[in-house]
Coordinates of C-alpha atoms and ligand atoms in Angstrom, one line a residue:
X1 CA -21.6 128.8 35.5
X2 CA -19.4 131.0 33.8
X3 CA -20.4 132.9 30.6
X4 CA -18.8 130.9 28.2
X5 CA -20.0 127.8 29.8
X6 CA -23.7 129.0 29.1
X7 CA -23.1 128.2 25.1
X8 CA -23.6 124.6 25.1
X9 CA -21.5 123.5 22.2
X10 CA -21.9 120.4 21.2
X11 CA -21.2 121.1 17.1
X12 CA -17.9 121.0 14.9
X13 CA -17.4 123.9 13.3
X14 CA -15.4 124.3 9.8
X15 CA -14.0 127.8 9.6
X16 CA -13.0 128.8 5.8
X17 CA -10.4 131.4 6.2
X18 CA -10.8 133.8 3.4
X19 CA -6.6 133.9 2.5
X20 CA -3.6 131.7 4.0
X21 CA -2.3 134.7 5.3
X22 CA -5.0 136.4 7.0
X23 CA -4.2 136.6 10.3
X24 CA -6.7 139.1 11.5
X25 CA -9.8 136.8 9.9
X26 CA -8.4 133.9 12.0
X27 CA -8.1 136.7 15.1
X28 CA -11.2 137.5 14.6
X29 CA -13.2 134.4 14.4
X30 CA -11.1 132.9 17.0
X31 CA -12.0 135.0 19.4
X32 CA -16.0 134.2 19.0
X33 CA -15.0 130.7 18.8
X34 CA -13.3 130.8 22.5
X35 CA -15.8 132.8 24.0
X36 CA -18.7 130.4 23.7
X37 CA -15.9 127.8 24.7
X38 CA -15.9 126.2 21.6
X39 CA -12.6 123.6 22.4
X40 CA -9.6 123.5 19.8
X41 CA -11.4 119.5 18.6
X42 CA -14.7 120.7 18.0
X43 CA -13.0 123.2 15.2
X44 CA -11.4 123.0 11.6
X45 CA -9.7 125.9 9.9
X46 CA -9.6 125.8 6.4
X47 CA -7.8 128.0 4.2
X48 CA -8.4 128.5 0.0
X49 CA -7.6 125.7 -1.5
X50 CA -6.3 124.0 1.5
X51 CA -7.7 120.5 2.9
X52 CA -8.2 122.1 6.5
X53 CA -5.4 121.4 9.5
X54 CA -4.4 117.7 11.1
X55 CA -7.4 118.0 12.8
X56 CA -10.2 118.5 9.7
X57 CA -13.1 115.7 10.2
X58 CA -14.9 114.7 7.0
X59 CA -18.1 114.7 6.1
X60 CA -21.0 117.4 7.6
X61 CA -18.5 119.5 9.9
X62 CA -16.8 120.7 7.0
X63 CA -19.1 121.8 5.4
X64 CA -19.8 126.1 6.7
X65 CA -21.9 126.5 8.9
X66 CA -22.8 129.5 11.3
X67 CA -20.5 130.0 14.0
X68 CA -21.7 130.5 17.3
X69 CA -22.0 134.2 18.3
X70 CA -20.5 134.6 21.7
X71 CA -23.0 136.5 25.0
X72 CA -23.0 139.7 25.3
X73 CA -21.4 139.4 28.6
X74 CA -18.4 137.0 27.5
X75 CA -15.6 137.7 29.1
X76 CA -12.6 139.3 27.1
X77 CA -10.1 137.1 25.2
X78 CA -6.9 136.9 26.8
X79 CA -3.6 136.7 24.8
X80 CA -0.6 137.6 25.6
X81 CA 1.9 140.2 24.0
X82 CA 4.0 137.4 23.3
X83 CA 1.6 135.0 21.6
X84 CA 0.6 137.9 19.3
X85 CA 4.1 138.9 18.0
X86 CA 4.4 134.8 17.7
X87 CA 1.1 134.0 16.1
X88 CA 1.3 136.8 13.8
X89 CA 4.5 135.7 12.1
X90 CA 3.4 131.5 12.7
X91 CA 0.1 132.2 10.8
X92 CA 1.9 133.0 7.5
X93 CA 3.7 129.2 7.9
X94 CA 2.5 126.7 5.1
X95 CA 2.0 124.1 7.7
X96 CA -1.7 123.5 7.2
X97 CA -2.4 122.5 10.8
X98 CA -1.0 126.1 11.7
X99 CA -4.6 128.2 12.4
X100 CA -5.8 124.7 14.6
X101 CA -2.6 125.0 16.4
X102 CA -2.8 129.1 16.8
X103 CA -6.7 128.1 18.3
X104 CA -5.4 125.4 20.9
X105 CA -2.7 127.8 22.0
X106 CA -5.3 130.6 22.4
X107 CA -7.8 128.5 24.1
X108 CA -5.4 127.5 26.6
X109 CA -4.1 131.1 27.3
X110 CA -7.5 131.3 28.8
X111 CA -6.8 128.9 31.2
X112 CA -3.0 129.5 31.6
X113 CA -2.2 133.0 31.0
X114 CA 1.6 132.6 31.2
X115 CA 1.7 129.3 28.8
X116 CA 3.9 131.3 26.4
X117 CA 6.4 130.9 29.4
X118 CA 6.9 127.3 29.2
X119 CA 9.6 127.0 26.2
X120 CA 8.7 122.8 27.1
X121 CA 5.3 123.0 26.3
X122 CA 5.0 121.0 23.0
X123 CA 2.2 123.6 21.2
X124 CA 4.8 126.5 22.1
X125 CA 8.0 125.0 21.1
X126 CA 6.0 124.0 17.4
X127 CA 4.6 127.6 17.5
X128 CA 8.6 130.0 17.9
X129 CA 9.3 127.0 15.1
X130 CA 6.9 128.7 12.6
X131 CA 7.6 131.9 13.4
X132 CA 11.1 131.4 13.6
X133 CA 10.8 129.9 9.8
X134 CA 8.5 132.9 8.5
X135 CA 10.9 135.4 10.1
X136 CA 13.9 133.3 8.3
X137 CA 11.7 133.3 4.5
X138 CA 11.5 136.9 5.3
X139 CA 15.1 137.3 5.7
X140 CA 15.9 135.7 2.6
X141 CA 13.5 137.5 0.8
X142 CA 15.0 140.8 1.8
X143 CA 18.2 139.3 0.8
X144 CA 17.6 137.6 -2.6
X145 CA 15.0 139.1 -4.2
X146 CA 17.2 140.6 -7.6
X147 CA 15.1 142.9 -10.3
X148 CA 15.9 141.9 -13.5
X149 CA 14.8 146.1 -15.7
X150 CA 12.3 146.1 -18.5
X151 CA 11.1 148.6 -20.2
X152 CA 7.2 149.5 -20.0
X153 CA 5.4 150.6 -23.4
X154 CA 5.9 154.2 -23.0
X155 CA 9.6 153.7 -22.0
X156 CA 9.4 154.1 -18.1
X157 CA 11.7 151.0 -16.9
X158 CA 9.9 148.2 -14.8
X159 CA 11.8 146.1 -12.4
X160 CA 10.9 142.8 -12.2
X161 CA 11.9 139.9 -9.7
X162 CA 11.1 136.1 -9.7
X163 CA 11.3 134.6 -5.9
X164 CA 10.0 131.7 -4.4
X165 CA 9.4 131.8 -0.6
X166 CA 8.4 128.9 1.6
X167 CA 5.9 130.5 3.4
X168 CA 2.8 132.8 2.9
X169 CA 5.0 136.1 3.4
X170 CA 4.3 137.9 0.1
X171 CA 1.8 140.5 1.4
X172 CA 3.4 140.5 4.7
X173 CA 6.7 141.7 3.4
X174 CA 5.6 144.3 0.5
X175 CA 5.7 147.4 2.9
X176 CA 9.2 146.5 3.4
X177 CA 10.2 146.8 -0.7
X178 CA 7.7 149.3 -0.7
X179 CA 9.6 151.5 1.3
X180 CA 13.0 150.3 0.3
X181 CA 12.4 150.9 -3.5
X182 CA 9.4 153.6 -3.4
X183 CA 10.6 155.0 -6.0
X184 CA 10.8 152.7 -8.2
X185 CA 8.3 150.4 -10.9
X186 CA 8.2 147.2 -9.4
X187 CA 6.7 143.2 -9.6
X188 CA 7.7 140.9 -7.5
X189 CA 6.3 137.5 -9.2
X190 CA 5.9 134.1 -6.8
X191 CA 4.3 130.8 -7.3
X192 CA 2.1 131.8 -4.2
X193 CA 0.7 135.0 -5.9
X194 CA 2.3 138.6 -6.8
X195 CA 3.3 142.2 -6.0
X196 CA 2.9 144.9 -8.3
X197 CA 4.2 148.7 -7.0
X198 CA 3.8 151.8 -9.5
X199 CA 5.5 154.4 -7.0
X200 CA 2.0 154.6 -5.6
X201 CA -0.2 152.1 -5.1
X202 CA 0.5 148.3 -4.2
X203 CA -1.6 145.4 -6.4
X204 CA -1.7 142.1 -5.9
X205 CA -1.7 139.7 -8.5
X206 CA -1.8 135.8 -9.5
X207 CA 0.5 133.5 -8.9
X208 CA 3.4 133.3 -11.4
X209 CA 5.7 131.1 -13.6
X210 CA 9.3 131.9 -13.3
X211 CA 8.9 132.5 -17.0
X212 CA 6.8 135.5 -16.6
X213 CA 9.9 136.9 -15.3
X214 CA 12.8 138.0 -17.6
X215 CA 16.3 136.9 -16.8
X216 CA 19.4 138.7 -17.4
X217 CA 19.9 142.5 -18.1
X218 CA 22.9 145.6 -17.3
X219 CA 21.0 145.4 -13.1
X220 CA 22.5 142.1 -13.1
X221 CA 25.9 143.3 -13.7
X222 CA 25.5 145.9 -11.2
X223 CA 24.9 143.9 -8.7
X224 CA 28.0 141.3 -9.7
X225 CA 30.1 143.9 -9.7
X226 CA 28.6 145.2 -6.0
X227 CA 28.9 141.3 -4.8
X228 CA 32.7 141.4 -5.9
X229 CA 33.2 144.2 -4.6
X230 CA 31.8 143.5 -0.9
X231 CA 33.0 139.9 -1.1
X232 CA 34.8 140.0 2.3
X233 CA 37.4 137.0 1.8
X234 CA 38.7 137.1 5.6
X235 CA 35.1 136.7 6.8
X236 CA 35.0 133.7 4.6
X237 CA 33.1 130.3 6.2
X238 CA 31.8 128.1 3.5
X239 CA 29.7 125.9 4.9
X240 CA 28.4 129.1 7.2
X241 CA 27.5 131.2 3.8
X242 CA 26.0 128.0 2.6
X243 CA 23.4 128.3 5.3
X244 CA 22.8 132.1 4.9
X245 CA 22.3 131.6 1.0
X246 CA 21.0 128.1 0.4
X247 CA 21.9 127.0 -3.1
X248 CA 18.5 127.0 -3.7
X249 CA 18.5 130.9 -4.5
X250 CA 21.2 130.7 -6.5
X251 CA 19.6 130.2 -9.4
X252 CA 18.0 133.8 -9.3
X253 CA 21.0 136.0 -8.2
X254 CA 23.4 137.0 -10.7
X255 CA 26.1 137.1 -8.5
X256 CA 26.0 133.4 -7.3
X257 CA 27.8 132.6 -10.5
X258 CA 30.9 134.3 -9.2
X259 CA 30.9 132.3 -5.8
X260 CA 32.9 129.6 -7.1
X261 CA 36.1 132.0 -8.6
X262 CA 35.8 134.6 -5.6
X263 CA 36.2 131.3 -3.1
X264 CA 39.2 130.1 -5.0
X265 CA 41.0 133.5 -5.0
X266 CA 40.1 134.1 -1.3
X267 CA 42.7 132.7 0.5
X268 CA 45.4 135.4 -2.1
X269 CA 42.8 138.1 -1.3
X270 CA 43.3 137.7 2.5
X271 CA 47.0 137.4 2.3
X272 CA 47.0 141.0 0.5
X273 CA 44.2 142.2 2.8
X274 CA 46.6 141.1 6.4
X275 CA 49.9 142.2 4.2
X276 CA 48.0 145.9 3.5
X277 CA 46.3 145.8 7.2
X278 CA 42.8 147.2 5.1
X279 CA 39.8 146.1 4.6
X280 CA 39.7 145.2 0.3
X281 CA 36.2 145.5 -0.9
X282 CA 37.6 146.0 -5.0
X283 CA 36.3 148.8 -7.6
X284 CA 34.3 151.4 -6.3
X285 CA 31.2 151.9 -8.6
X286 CA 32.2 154.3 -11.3
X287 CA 28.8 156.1 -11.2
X288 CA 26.1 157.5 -8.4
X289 CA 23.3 155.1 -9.4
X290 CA 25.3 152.1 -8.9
X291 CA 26.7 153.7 -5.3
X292 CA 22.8 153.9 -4.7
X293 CA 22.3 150.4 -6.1
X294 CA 25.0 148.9 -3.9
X295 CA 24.1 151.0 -0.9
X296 CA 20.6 149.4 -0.8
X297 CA 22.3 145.8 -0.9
X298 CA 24.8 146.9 1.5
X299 CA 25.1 144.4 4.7
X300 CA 28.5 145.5 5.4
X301 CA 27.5 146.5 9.1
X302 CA 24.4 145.6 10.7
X303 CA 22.4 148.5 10.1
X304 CA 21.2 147.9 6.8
X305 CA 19.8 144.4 8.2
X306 CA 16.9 146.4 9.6
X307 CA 13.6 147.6 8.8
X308 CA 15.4 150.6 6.9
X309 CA 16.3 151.6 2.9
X310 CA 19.3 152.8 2.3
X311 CA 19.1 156.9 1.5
X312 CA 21.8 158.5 -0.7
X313 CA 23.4 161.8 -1.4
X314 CA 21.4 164.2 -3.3
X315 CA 23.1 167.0 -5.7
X316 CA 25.5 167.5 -8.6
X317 CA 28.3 166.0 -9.8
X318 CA 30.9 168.7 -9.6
X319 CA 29.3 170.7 -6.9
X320 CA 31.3 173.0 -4.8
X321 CA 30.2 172.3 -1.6
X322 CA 29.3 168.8 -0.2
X323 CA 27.7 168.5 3.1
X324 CA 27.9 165.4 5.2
X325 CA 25.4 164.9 7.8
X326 CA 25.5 161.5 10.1
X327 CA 22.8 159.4 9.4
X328 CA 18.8 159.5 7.5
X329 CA 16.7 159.8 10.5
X330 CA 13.2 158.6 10.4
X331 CA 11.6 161.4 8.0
X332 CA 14.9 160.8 5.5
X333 CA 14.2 156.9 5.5
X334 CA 10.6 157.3 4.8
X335 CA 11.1 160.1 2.2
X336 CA 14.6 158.1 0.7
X337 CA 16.0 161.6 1.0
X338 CA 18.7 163.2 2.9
X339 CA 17.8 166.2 5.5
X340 CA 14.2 166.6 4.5
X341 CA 12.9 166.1 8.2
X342 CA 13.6 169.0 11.4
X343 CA 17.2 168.8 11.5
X344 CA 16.8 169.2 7.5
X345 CA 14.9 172.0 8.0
X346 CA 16.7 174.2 10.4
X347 CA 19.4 173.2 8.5
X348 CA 17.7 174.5 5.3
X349 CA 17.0 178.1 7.1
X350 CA 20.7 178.5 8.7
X351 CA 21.9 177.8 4.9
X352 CA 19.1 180.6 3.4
X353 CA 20.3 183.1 6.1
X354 CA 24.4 182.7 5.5
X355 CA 23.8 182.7 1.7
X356 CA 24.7 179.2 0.7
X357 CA 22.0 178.0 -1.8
X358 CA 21.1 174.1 -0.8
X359 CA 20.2 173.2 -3.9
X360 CA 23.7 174.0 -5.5
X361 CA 25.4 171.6 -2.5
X362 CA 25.8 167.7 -2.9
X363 CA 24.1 167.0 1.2
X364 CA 25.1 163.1 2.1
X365 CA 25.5 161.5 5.1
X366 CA 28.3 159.5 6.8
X367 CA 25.9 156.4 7.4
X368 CA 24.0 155.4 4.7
X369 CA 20.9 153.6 6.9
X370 CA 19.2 154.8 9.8
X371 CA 19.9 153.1 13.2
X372 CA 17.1 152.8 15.5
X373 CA 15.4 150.9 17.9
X374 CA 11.6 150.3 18.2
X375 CA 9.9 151.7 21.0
X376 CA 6.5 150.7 20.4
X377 CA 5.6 151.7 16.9
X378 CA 8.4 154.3 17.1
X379 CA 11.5 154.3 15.4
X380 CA 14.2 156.2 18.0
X381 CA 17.2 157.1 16.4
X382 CA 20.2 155.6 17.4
X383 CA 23.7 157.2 17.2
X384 CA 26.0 154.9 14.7
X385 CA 29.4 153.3 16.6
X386 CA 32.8 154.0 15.1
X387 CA 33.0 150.7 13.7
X388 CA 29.9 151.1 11.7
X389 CA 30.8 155.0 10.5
X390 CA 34.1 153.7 9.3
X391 CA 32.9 150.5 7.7
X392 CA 30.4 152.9 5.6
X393 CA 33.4 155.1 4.9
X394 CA 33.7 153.6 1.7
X395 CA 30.5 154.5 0.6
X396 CA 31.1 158.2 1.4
X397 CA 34.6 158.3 -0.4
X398 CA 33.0 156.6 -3.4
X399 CA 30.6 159.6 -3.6
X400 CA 33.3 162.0 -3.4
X401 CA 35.4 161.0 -5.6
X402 CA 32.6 161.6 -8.1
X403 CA 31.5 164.6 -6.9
X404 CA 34.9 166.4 -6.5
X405 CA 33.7 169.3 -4.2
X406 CA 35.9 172.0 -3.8
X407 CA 34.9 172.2 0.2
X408 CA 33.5 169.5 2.9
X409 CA 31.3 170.7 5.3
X410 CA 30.8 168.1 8.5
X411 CA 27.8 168.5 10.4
X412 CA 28.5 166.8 14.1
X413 CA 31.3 164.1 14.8
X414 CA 30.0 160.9 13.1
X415 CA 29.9 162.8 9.9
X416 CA 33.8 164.0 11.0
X417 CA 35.1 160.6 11.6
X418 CA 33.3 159.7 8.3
X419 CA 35.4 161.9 6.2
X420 CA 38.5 161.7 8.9
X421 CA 38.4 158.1 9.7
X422 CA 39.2 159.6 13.2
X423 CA 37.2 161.0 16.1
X424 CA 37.6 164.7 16.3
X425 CA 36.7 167.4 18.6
X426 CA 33.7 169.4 17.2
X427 CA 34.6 172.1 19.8
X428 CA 38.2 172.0 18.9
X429 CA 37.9 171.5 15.3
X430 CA 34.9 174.2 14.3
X431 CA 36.0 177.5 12.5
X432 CA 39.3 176.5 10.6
X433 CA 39.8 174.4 8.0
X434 CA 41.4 171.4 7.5
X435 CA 42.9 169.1 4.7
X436 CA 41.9 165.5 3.9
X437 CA 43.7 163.0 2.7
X438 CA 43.8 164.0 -1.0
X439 CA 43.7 167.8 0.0
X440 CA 40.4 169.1 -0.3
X441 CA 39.4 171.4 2.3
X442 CA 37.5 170.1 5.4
X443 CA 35.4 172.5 7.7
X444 CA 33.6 171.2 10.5
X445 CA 30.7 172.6 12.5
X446 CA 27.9 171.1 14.7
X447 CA 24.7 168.8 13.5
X448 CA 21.8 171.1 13.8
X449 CA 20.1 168.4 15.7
X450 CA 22.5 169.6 18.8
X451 CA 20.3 172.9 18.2
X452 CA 16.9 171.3 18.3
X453 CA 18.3 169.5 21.5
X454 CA 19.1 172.9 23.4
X455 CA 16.9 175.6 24.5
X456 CA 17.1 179.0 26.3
X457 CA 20.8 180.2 26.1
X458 CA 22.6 177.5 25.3
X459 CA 20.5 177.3 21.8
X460 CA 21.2 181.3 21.7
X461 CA 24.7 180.3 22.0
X462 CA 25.1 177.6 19.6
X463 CA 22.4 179.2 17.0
X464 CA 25.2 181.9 16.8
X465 CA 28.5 179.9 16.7
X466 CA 26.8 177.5 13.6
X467 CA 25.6 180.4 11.8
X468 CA 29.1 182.1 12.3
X469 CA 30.5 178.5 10.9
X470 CA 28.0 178.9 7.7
X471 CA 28.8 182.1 7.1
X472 CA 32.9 181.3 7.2
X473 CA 32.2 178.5 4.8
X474 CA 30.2 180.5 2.4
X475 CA 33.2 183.2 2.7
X476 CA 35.6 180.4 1.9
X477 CA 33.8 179.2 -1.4
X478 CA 33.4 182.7 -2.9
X479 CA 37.2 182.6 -2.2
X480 CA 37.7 179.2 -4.2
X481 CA 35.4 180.0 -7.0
X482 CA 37.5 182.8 -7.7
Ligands
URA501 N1 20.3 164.0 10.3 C1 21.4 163.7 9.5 O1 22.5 163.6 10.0 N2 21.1 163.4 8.3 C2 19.9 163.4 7.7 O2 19.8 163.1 6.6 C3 18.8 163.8 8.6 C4 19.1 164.1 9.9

């Protein structure tokens, strides 16, 4: 007799779940419940409010009652790697039989350790549905959630959005606006409960009316003008845009109002776009906010569809020198500032020694989102494709155009082909300047992460040729400012 066959079980057990979304409650008891063998019909989950899964018996079993607490010599739970990344996302699903369906797929893992394997099993087909459909609500909730601004009492602005997602993702899904908007004061109101975010600390709140939310203010126009201005007419599907933005969010995005007229002039947009060979994506933004605005929206290029924020130029309007790196990195995303991690650092000291004060530059990059793959719980930086440096070009010649510098320093060759729109030679190209399009001069030097990447003499050797480029640039702009 094994160990869990010892616990004679011969009750049903109602387990009240303490909130629809808490997956590590259900984990938890879950695991006691399959080590004294307790089989997926001898157990109800119940959730707040909730009337319990398919399976719920009436009568005595629902009420609580103690659940069994498994031998100290119970053998371990067994769940695979992919039933956790499945059952993590399926558990937020509003489909109150979820949790018993979670439990039978658990209790059969004991049995079958590779049943995630079987895409024909019934119970694991139902189970990638759920978290297929959580992972979708998520999607749209990065995508559609719009802040309407309102002004707090003592005049700090408060951006409020009204969203209403199918599934129990609220709490799930706050690190990502946390982290996207951190700087910001923020509500995100639902009917299933609410997000509140000062810039430091994340409450939770009731559910909400879609009257506690306002409706219309000068963010709305920001991001019309940012919708007309991405509206790609030559990538134009109806029915296919239909399906990414159900008309059921239309209600809450300002731009949705301009769907109809931007479909109608599509087909004369494309005509001019294949007549001009370019890609026509309207007015720029006129100012830096809305180029940070629109950058966070931006889905241009894939990049900005992950677990990222958008990070944008820091400095002056009107500052001499504007420095274009590649992409944020890890630190940069976190921080939603450019060059702040190592790179950012050594960066910082090579400036110091040659003279150049940072805080005088405008420092951007060519991409505006980090690129990464997970590798575990890391975030490894991936280098950005030519497609994806040109496609963010845009961005990059917005911010110039504002800022005006009298000199372009490019660190590294995605940050050259930014400002080029060519690939150059960083070898060939370092130490002379160069012209872009509307004249202003171009030098072009390494990306001090090549340094951190190199040690003995080749870092000797490279630590000297960028610090000989930093010092020719500083030359240059004591030349310009005269
Ligand atoms: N590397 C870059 O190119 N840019 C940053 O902002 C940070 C690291």
């Amino acid at each position: 007799m094994t160990a869990m066959q010892n616990v004679a079980i011969a009750s049903h057990y109602a387990v009240h779940l303490p909130a629809p979304d808490d997956f590590a409650a259900w984990r938890e008891r879950a695991r006691g419940l399959v080590q004294c063998d307790v089989p997926p019909d001898r157990v109800s989950w119940i959730e707040p409010g909730g009337t319990g899964d398919l399976f719920a018996v009436e009568g005595p079993a629902r009420r609580e009652k103690r659940l069994p607490v498994p031998p100290a010599d119970a053998p371990s739970v067994r769940a695979s790697k992919r039933f956790l990344e499945v059952a993590k996302s399926a558990a937020l699903h509003s489909d109150p039989a979820r949790f018993g369906l979670l439990y039978r797929v658990l209790w059969r893992l004991q049995r079958f350790p590779r049943l995630m394997e079987d895409k024909a099993d019934p119970d694991v087909r139902r189970l990638e549905e759920l978290a297929k459909a959580v992972r979708r609500d998520a999607h749209k909730m990065h995508a559609f959630v719009r802040f309407r601004e309102v002004e707090e009492e003592d005049g700090t602005p408060h951006f409020v959005a009204w969203f209403e997602p199918d599934h129990h993702i609220i709490r799930a899904e706050a690190a990502f606006f946390m982290r996207r908007f951190a700087n910001m004061r923020w509500s995100i109101l639902t009917p299933r409960g609410s997000i509140h975010w000062d810039g430091e600390t994340m409450r939770e709140g009731p559910p909400a009316r879609r009257s506690d939310a306002p409706s219309g203010d000068p963010v709305e126009d920001l991001w019309r003008s940012y919708y007309a201005a991405i509206f790609n007419p030559a990538r134009l599907k109806v029915a296919a845009m239909l399906s990414e933005m159900p008309k059921k969010y239309w209600k809450n995005l300002p731009e949705a109002e301009l769907i109809p007229q931007l479909i109608a002039g599509a087909q004369a947009r494309e005509a001019q776009m294949v007549s001009s060979g370019s890609l026509d994506r309207g007015e720029r933004p006129a100012t830096l906010e809305g180029i940070d605005t629109a950058i966070h929206a931006c889905r241009m290029c894939p990049i900005g569809e992950l677990d990222n924020r958008a990070v944008m130029g820091e400095g002056a309007l009107g500052a001499p020198l504007m420095i274009v790196g590649e992409q944020p990195g890890d630190h940069e995303d976190r921080a939603g500032r450019p060059f702040v991690g190592p790179a950012g650092q050594l960066l910082g000291e090579y400036l110091e020694r040659a003279g150049i004060d940072r805080s005088q530059a405008y420092v951007t990059n060519a991409v505006k989102h980090f690129k990464f793959v997970w590798k575990g719980k890391r975030r490894l930086h991936q280098s950005p494709g030519a497609k994806e440096i040109d496609t963010c070009r845009w961005w990059l010649e917005a911010e110039r155009n504002l800022v005006q510098p009298r000199l372009v320093l490019a660190l590294g060759a995605s940050a050259a082909r930014g400002l080029l729109g060519k690939t150059v030679s960083i070898t060939k190209a370092r130490g002379q300047p160069m012209r872009l399009e509307d004249g202003t001069e171009l030098w072009i030097t390494a990306h001090p992460s090549y340094l951190l990447r190199l040690e003995g003499e080749a870092r000797e050797e490279q630590a000297r040729l960028f610090a000989a480029d930093l010092a020719a640039v500083r030359e240059r702009l004591r030349e310009l400012a005269r």
